[in-house]
Every structure is written in structure tokens, then in C-alpha cells.
XYZ file of C-alpha atoms in Angstrom:
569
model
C 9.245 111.773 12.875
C 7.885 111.458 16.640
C 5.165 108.952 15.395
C 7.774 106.831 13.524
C 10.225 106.696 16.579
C 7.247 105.562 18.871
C 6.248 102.744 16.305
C 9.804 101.468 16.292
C 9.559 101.672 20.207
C 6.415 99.812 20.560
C 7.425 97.315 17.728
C 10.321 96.613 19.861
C 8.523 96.361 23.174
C 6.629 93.381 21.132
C 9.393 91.292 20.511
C 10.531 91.460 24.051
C 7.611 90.309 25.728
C 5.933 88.412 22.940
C 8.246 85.293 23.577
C 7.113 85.381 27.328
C 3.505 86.163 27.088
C 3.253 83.151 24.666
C 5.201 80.927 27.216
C 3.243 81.927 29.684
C -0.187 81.210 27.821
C 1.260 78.005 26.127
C -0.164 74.666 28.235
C 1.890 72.869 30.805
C 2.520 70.356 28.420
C 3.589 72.050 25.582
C 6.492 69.710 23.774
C 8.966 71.444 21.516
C 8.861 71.132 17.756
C 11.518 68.585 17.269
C 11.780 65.185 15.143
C 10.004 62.351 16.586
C 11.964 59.599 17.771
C 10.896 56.108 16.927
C 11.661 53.106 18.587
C 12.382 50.271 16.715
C 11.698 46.588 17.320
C 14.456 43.929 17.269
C 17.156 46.529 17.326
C 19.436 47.957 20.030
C 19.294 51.969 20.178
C 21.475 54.313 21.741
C 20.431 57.691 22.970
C 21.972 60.443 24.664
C 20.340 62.183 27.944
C 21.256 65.303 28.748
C 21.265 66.958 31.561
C 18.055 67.147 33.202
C 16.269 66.831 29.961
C 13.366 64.514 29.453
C 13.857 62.597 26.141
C 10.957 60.345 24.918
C 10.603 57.559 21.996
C 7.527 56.326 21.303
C 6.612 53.185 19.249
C 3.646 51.324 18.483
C 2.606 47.183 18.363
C 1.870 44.916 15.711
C -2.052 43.749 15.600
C -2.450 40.990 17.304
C 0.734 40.993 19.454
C 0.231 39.283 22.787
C 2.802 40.845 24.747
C 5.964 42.769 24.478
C 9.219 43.442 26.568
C 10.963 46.662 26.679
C 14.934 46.734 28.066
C 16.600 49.715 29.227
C 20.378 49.439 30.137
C 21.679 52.516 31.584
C 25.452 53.635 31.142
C 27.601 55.136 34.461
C 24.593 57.240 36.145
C 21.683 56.316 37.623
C 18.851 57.443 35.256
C 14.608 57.918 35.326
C 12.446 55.954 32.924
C 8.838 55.193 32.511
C 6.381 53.658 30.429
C 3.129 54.451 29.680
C 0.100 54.111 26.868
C -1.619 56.472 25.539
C -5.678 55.903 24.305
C -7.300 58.482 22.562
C -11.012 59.012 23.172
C -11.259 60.389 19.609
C -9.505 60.980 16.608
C -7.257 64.123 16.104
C -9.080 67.066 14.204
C -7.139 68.806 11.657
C -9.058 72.043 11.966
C -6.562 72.619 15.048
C -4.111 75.406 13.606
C -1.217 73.587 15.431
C -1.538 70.344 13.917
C -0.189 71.036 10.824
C 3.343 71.723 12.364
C 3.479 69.494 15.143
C 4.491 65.673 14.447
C 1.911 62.628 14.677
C 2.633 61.689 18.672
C 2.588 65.277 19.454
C -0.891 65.689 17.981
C -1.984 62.668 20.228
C -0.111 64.070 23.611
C -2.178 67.459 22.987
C -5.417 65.210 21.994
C -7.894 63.951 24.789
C -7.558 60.747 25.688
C -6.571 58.743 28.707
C -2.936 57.868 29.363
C -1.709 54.488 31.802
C 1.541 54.219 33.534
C 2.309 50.853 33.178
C 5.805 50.687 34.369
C 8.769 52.982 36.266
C 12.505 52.590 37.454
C 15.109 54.665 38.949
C 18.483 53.235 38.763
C 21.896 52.486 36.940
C 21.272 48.775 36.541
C 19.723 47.343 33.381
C 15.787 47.042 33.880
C 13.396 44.953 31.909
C 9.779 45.123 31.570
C 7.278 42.308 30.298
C 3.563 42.574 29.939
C 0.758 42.432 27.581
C 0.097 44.034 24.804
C -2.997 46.994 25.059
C -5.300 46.596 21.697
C -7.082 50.029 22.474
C -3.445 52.077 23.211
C -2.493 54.676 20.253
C 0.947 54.928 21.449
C 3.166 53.924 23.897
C 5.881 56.871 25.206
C 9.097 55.909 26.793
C 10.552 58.508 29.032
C 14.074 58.983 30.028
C 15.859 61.166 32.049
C 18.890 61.627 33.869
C 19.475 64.071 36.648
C 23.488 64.008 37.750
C 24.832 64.768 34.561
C 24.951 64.060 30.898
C 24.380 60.398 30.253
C 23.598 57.539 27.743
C 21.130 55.077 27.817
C 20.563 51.825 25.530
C 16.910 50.592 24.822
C 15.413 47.209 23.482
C 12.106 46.663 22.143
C 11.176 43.019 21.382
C 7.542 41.952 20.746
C 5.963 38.802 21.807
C 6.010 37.006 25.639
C 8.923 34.599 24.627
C 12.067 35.818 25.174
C 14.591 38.146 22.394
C 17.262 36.244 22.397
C 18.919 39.884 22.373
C 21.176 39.448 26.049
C 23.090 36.768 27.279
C 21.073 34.568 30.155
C 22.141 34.991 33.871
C 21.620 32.399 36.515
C 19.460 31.838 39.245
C 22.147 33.133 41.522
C 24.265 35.878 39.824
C 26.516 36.549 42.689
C 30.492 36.484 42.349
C 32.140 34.126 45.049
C 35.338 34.825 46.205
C 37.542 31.204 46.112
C 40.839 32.090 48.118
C 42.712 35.869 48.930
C 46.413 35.894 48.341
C 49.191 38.688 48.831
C 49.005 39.551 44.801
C 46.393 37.327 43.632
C 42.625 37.010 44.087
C 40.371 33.596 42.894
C 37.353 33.817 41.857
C 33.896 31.796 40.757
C 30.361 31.905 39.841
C 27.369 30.185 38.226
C 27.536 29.687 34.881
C 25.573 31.157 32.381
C 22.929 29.196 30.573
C 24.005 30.774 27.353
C 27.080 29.624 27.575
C 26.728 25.893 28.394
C 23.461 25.525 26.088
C 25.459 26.299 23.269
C 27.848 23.718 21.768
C 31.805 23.989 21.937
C 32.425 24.825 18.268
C 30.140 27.984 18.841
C 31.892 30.573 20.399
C 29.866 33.749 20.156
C 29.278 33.801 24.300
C 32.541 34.547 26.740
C 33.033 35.890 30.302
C 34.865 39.288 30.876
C 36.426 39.683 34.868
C 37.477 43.490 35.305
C 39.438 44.235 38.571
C 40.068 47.730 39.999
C 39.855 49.540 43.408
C 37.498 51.824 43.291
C 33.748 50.668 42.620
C 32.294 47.544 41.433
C 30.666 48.258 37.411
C 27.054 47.428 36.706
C 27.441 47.401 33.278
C 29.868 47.264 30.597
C 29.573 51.146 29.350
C 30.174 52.320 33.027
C 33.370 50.357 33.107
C 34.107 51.382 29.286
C 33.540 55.269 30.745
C 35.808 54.367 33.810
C 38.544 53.376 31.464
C 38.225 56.612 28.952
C 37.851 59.166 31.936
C 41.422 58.454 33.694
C 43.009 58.095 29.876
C 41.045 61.655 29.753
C 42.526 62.944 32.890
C 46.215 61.896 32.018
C 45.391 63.378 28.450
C 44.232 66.777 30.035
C 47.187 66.847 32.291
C 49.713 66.671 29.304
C 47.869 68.961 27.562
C 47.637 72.019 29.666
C 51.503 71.751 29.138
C 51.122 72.541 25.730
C 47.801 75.058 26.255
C 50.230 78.005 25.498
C 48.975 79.934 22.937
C 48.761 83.717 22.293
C 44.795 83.136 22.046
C 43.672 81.165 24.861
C 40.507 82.321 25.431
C 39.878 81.301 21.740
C 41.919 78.338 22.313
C 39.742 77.972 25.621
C 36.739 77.931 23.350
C 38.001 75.157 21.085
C 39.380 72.907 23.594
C 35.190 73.159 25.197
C 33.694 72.408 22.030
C 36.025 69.629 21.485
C 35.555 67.692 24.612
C 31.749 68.314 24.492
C 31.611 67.001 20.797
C 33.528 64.327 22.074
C 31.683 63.367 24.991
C 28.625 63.528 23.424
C 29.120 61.178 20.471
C 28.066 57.655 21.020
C 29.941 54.879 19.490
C 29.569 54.281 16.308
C 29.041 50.446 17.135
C 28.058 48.755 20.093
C 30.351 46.024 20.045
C 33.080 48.903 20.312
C 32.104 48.710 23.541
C 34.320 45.535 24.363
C 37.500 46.865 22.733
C 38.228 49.283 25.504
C 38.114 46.726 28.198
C 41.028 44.898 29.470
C 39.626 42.187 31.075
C 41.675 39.904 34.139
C 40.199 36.248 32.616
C 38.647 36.077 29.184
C 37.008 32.832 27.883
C 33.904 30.821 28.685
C 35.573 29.377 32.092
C 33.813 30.377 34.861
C 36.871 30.307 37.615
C 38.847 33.202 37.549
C 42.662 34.492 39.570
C 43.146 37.937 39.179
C 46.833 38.517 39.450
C 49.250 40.996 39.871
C 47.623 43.269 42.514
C 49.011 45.118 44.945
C 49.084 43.482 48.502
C 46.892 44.868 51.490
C 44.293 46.575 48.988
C 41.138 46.325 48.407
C 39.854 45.347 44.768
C 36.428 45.365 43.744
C 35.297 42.246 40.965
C 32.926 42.636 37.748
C 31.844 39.995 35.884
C 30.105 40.200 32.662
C 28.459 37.953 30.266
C 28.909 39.338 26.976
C 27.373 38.331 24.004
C 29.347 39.653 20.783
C 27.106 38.284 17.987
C 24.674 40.682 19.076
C 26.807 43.620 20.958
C 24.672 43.167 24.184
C 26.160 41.779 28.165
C 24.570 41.277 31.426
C 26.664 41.924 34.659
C 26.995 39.431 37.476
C 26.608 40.572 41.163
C 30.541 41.861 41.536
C 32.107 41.264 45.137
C 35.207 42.648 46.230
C 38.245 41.355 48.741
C 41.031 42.813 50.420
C 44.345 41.567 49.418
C 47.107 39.927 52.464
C 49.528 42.467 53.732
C 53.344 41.563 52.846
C 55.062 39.050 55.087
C 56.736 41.544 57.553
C 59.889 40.527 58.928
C 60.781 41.118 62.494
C 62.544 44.192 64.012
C 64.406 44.696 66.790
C 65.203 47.511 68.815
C 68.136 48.518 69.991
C 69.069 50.283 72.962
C 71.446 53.473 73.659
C 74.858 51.941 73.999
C 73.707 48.349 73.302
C 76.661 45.932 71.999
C 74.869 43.242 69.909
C 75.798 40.295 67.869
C 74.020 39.613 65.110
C 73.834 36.143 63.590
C 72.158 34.774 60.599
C 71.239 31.271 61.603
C 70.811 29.589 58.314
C 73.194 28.389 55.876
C 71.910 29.914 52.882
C 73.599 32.203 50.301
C 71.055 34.815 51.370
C 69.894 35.945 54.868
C 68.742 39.016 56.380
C 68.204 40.874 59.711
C 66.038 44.514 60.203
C 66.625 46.726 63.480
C 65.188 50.002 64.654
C 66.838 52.911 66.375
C 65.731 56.101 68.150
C 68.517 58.372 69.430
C 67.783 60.703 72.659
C 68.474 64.426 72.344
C 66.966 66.935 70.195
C 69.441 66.625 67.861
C 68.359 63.086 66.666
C 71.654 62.192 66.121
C 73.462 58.938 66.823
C 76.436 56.594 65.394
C 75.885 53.330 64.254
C 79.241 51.204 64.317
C 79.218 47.718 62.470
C 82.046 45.114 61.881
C 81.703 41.512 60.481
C 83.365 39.079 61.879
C 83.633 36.033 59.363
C 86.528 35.970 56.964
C 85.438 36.510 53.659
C 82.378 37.487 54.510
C 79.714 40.174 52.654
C 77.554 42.217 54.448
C 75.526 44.893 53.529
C 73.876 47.445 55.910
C 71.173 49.539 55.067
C 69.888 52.881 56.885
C 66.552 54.841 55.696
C 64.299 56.542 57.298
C 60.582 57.105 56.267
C 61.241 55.008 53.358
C 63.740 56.635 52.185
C 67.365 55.442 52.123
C 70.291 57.444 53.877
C 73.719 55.466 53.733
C 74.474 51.960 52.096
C 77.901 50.474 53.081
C 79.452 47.003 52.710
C 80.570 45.986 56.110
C 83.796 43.386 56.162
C 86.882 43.066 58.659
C 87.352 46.742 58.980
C 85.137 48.988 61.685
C 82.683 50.925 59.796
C 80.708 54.416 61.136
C 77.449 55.917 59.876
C 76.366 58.851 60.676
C 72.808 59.530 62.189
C 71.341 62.848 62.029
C 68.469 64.733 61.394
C 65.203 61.852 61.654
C 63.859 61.049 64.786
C 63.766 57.356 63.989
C 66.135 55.034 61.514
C 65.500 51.664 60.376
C 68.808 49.730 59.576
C 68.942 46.455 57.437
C 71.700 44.154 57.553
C 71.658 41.271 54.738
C 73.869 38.858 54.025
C 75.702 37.409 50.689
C 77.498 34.285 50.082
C 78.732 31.920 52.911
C 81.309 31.842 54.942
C 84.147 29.841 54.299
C 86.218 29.820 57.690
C 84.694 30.782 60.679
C 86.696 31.904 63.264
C 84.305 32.781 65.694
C 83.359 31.914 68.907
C 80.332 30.647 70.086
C 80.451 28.235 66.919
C 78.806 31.354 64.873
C 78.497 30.765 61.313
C 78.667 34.164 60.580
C 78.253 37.433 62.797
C 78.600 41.116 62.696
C 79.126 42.800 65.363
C 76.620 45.855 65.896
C 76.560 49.304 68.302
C 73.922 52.209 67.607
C 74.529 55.116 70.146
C 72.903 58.884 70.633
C 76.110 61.279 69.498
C 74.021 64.506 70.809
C 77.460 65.530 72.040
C 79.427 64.923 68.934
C 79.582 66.551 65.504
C 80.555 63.832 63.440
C 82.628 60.324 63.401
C 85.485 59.880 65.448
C 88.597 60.480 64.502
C 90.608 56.793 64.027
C 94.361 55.788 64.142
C 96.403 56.252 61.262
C 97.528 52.431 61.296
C 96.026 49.284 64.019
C 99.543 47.908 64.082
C 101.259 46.981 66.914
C 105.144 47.754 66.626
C 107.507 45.754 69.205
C 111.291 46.857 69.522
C 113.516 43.970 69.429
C 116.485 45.598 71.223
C 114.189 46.558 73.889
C 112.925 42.921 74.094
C 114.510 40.913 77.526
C 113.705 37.745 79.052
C 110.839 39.334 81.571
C 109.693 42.217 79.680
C 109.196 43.758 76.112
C 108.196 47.294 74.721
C 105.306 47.791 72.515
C 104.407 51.255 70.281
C 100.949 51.774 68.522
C 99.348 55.063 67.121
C 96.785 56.759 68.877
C 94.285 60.011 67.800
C 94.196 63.716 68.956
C 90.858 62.481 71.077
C 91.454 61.480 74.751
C 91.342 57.681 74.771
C 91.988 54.832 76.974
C 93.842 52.031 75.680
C 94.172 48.933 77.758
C 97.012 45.966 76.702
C 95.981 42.072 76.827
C 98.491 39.724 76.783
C 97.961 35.441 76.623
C 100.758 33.232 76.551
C 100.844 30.562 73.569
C 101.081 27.006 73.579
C 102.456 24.336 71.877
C 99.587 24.564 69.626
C 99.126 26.690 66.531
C 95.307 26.611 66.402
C 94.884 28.980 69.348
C 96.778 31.840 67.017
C 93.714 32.344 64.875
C 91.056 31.858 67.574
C 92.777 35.128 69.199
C 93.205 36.997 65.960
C 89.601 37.462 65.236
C 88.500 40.565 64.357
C 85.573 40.826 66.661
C 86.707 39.833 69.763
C 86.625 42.304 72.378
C 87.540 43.341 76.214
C 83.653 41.337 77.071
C 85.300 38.726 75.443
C 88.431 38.607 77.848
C 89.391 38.054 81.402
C 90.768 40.303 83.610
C 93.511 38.261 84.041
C 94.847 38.865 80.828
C 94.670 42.317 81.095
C 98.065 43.762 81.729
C 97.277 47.678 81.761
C 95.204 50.425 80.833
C 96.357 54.178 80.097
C 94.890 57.575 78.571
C 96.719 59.183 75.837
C 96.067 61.980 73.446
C 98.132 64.352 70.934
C 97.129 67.029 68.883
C 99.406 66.001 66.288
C 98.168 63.111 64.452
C 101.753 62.355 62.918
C 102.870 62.343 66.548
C 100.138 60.368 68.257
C 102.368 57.724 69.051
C 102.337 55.624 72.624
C 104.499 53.078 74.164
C 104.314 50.565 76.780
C 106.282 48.383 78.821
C 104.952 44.904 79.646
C 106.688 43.282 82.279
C 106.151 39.971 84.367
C 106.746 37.392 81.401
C 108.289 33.895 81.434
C 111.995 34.012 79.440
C 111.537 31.646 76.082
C 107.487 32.189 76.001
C 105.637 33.496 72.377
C 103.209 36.100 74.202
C 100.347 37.612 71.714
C 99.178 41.158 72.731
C 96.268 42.768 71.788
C 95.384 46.711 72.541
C 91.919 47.993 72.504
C 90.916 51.576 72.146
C 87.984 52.189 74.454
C 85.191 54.354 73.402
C 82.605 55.873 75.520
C 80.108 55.238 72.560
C 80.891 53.187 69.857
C 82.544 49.405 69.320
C 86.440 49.769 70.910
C 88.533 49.124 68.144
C 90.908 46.343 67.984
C 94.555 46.606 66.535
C 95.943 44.228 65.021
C 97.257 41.484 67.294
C 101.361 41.330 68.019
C 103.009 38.002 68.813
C 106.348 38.454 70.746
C 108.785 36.038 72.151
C 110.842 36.690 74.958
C 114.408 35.856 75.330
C 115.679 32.820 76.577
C 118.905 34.022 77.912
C 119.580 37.737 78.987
């Protein structure tokens, strides 16, 4: 029993250290039993690298081939690949007890002989090498490897010194000019190919492809064909760890892996599916290109490709890449703490617009922006955001109109106009106005209160030859009102001129200002005032106008009151 438990413990000491003792004794060298890979002549081949593997194909010439030319077109990484020949001294013996499992090229890597690197490149562009043919080589071997991660490669094997045929020509100078840089729009030009304008106009296997993005420029059509299937992918992966709910998921986990690996491993099952993914900007045999649509003040990068659909091959161009104009910016003012402006859209079109800036003081970032248009008939619409984003839209006519400020530290307000005015009554000559006050509120909580009614009341039995009485509502906030008065003439087209909405106390002498008083009541429904305007002429149409002065704020106008005195008392 003890000598059959110390076999089985000895037998299994053997199989752990067999497979490293015959690692460890097997020659640098050593390749793995696996098929051997073949390169074919006059045919395009896709392979798959994987990580940090070396893969190899070997092939062998014709007798009597002069020369030969070997094309290797790498996909999105940068990849490793050599070329060498391989001359054995003497012929392979049989006798050796691994030659009967090991393939033919295998057999002449372990055999002596003498082995010439004839060519290497490290890169992601496509390489080609031409040379002569060696009459004494066995094989040649093709290596390939890619180090940053999984990768495919195409290769080309053509013999003879003349050339395949297999990829579309490129010009002397295979550089992408940039023509003129718009706001949304980008032209382009560049050399043509020879492929293309050798070839007769019926024939139409040749065309141009111009991809535009902003990241990188593509130096060949499988990079930009990975590009495109990564973010699709990513947007892919997003929506589906939505639905990655599962009572399994580590065996869900599993099958999601093996899927994408399957997937990302599998070549295409054609190579000229490697043109249906692409959505090229210009497509055709022209060799001027404006790439449209883009976004303004970015910077695009420009691939151009040759592609050559009869035989599923391209060559890329030298891409450039250009910065798109910024957007036309319009103007903006700033406006002061307190600051009374008058805005005025010059032209005479149907639309016209105006863009100002305002920082209240205080830690509250608060303020009140007060707006009133002064045209009759006239649409204006005001704008506040901040940051982008937008806090208050109002349509400003006749009427005063508050906005709230509160809570950003800066505000940005747009006033545009629609339509045209059809009577101004403005002065200046304006051909349309609005009438504009921004002001820090760090004091206040809100708007102001306003009257119940901007009508002026006069009492006729009150009314004499020198004097009349005038009533108009006030609010429960202490205000000053101040009366105007201006005596009419004989004629009518002063009345309007008076009337208009927007004119102010700036706007009118002292002389005509008769008085000025404070007034508050609690009671809204019995915030009402009077006043007694003396010093008239008996017979004489008087119009009076009252103001309500603000500290911050436009004053607000009532409505104006025309009153004639009597001729005879």
C-alpha cells in the first residue's frame, strides 16, 4: 500500500515539472506546432495580430523570377514587420525524431543554414518593399507583430519588378492643401491621382473618399473604418449596461466577453466591406473638395483616400487639418449701476438686435432691470440668461416692465426687435427706442410695488380760471411725485409729441415743473393724492403730466391729463 501511494506521488511530481524541464531544455527557437501559413501571390490576405504575438507567413518564388514586391498595410496601430530569406546549407534529414510532426518551414527554421534580413518597418502606414529575387533562398518568412494591442494587418505579394496593379497610384506630392476656412465649411484640394486620370471617363472603378472629424487624421482606410465601429461600440455598450440586469451576471459577464472578443477578432468577410462603413464628406473622382456643416471655431482634421473598388485596395493622401472661424460676435455693452439708456436700432429692417451685460454690486447679486419701448406698435423682446442659460423672456411694449435679477454674478440681456414701426413719436427723430435701466436691488426683496391705475383724475367743480385740482393713485412705498404742466397751442401736433410714453423728467425743463411731494399709504385702496396747481392763464388747455420718482429704476409716467381752465369765474 505504502509503495503504491509513493508511485502515485512520484508519477505526479512528473507531470508537474515535466512541462518545465522540457521548456527549459527546448532551443530558443522552438516554434509551436501550428498550421503553416502560406502567402499567396496576386491576392490580398488578412491576418490578425495579437497581442504581442509574432505571427509569420512564409512563401516561396517562381524559378526564374527577377524580382518581387511585398505590401504590408497596417490597420489602426502601429505594427513590426520584417523580411528575411532563409538558405539552407543542406537538405533536411528525416532521421530527426521531430521532423515527422513539425511542418515543412519549421523543419527548415530548425535546419542549418544561413538566414538574410532583407527588409524591416515599424509603423501604421502602408509599407512596400521591392527587390530581387534570391535563386539560392529556400524560403522567405514574413514577420509581424504588434505590441499596443490586438491588431490586423493586410499583406500583398506580387512577383516580378513591374508594378501589381493591386493599389491605386499616388502622386508625386500626396499632400492635402487647404483652399479657403469658413465658419461651417472647409475647401479642400490635391494632386490627382494617376489612376484616376489614366483611365477613361466611362470607367469608373477609381474614386476619391474625404473623411472629416476632430480628432486624428487616418492613415488608412481600416483605421478610419475602426474609428467609426468603436464610438457605434461605445454608444452600443452604454445602452446596454441598461439592460445588463440579469439574475446571472457573472455568467452574463462571461458571455457579453466572449462576444465582444469573437467580435473583435473576426475580420471582414470581404475587403471591399471596408468602404461601406465610411461616410465620406466628397465622393467622386473630383479632386476639390468643401466639407460642410462643421461646427465653427473647431479644429477638423482631413483624410483623403484613393480607393480602388475593383480590387478592394486604397492609398491615403497626406491629410491636413484647419481650424474653423469663430461665430460673428456681436457687440456688448455694459451698463452701469443706475445708468438710464436709450436704446435704438438704427436700421430699418423687420429684424434688429442689441446685446448688453450687467454685473450688480452686493453679495446678493441682485439687481432690477426696467425696460419700456417707446414706438407705438412696436415689438420688442428682451432676453436675460446667464451662463448660457436663459432666466426671463418678456415682450416689452408701452407698459413699464421689471425683471428680477438674483442669484448670478453676471447677466447678459438681449433686446431684439420685430416688425417696424409705423408712427414714431419720438424725439430725437428715433425710429424706434426702448428705454432701458439695470440697477443693484441688494436692498430690496423683489419688484416694486406699482399704482393700481396711471390715470390722472381732474375735478371739474374744483376747476377755476387760475387753478385746477388733480388726484392720481399712489403705492404703500414712500415716493416722490413731481407735477409738469405745458400750456397748448393753437396746434394739435404738439398733443402727441407730449404723450409719449418714454419721455421723462431728463426730458423736461424745470420750468415746467410745477411741484414735487412725498406720499405714501399703507392701504393700497386708499393710496390716493391730490394737488392743487395754481398760476394758470383763464381760457388756456394745460396738459399735466406726474412722474413717480424712483431711487432705482425708470420713474414711471401716468398717463398725461389735458385741462382747460375757465374763461370766466
Amino acid at each position: 500500500m505504502a509503495l503504491t501511494s509513493l508511485s502515485w506521488c512520484f508519477g505526479a511530481a512528473l507531470v508537474l515539472f515535466w512541462p518545465q524541464t522540457h521548456s527549459a531544455l527546448a532551443p530558443e527557437n522552438e516554434v509551436p506546432l501550428r498550421p503553416t501559413t502560406w502567402l499567396p501571390e496576386g491576392k490580398m490576405t488578412a491576418i490578425t495580430l495579437p497581442k504581442g504575438r509574432t505571427r509569420r507567413l512564409y512563401f516561396t518564388l517562381k524559378k526564374k523570377t527577377p524580382g518581387m514586391m511585398v505590401t504590408v498595410s497596417p490597420c489602426d496601430v502601429p505594427i513590426e514587420w520584417s523580411l528575411a530569406a532563409r538558405t539552407l546549407k543542406d537538405k533536411p534529414l528525416k532521421s530527426l525524431q521531430w521532423s515527422t510532426k513539425k511542418s515543412v518551414p519549421e523543419v527548415w527554421w530548425r535546419g542549418p543554414g544561413t538566414e538574410e534580413k532583407l527588409h524591416s518597418f515599424t509603423g501604421n502606414t502602408v509599407d512596400t518593399y521591392r527587390g530581387p529575387s534570391y535563386p539560392q533562398t529556400s524560403v522567405y518568412i514574413l514577420r509581424l507583430r504588434s505590441k499596443q494591442k490586438t491588431s490586423r494587418a493586410t499583406v500583398f505579394l506580387h512577383e516580378g519588378l513591374g508594378p501589381s496593379g493591386a493599389f491605386p497610384l499616388l502622386p508625386a506630392d500626396p499632400r492635402v492643401h487647404t483652399l479657403g476656412v469658413g465658419m461651417t465649411s472647409v475647401t479642400l484640394s490635391w494632386a490627382p491621382s494617376a489612376s484616376i486620370t489614366s483611365l477613361p471617363p466611362t470607367q469608373k472603378s477609381y474614386e476619391y473618399c474625404v473623411l472629416a472629424n476632430s480628432q486624428q487624421n487616418y492613415p488608412n482606410v481600416c483605421a478610419a473604418r475602426q474609428s467609426v465601429r468603436k464610438e457605434k461600440d461605445q454608444k452600443e455598450e452604454k445602452k446596454e449596461r441598461r439592460r445588463r440586469v440579469t439574475a446571472w451576471p457573472i455568467l452574463k459577464e462571461w458571455w457579453w466577453q466572449q462576444w465582444d472578443s469573437e467580435s473583435q477578432s473576426a475580420p471582414p468577410s470581404s475587403l471591399t466591406e471596408e468602404f461601406t462603413d465610411l461616410q465620406c464628406a466628397c465622393q467622386g473622382t473630383e479632386n476639390v473638395c468643401t466639407v460642410s456643416e462643421l461646427l465653427p471655431e473647431t479644429q477638423y482634421y482631413f483624410s483623403v483616400f484613393v480607393i480602388d473598388r475593383l480590387n478592394g485596395t486604397s492609398m491615403a493622401y497626406k491629410g491636413t487639418f484647419a481650424r474653423t472661424h469663430e461665430e460673428a460676435r456681436p457687440a456688448i455693452t455694459n451698463l452701469r449701476d443706475g445708468e438710464l439708456r436709450w436704446v435704438t436700432f438704427q436700421d430699418r429692417g423687420s429684424r434688429s438686435e442689441q446685446f448688453f451685460s450687467f454685473r450688480p454690486r452686493g453679495l446678493q447679486q441682485s439687481g432690477l432691470l426696467t425696460l419700456q419701448s417707446c414706438g407705438k406698435g412696436e415689438k420688442v423682446k428682451v432676453t436675460v440668461s446667464s451662463k448660457g442659460q436663459v432666466l426671463s423672456t418678456k415682450a416689452v411694449k408701452g407698459d413699464l416692465e421689471h425683471i428680477w435679477l438674483q442669484g448670478s454674478p453676471s447677466y447678459l440681456i438681449h433686446l431684439e426687435r420685430e416688425g417696424t414701426t409705423t408712427d414714431p413719436a419720438l424725439p430725437g427723430g428715433l425710429t424706434a427706442s426702448v428705454k432701458l435701466q439695470t440697477s443693484s436691488a441688494y436692498h430690496r426683496r423683489g419688484v416694486p410695488s406699482l399704482p393700481s391705475t396711471l390715470q390722472i383724475k381732474s375735478f371739474n367743480r374744483l376747476r377755476g380760471c387760475n387753478s385746477v385740482t388733480l388726484a392720481w393713485m399712489g403705492t404703500e412705498e414712500r415716493s416722490l411725485y413731481c407735477v409738469y404742466r405745458r400750456k397748448l397751442g393753437n396746434s394739435d401736433a404738439e398733443t402727441g409729441a407730449l404723450t409719449a410714453p418714454c419721455l421723462g423728467p431728463e426730458s423736461r425743463s424745470d420750468t415746467e415743473r410745477v411741484l414735487c411731494k412725498y406720499f405714501q399709504e399703507l392701504n393700497p385702496r386708499r393710496a390716493v393724492t391730490t394737488a392743487v396747481i395754481g398760476g394758470l392763464e383763464p381760457g388756456m388747455a394745460y396738459v399735466f403730466d406726474v412722474y413717480l420718482m424712483r431711487r432705482w429704476g425708470i420713474p414711471i409716467k401716468y398717463a398725461s391729463k389735458m385741462v382747460k381752465t375757465r374763461k370766466e369765474c
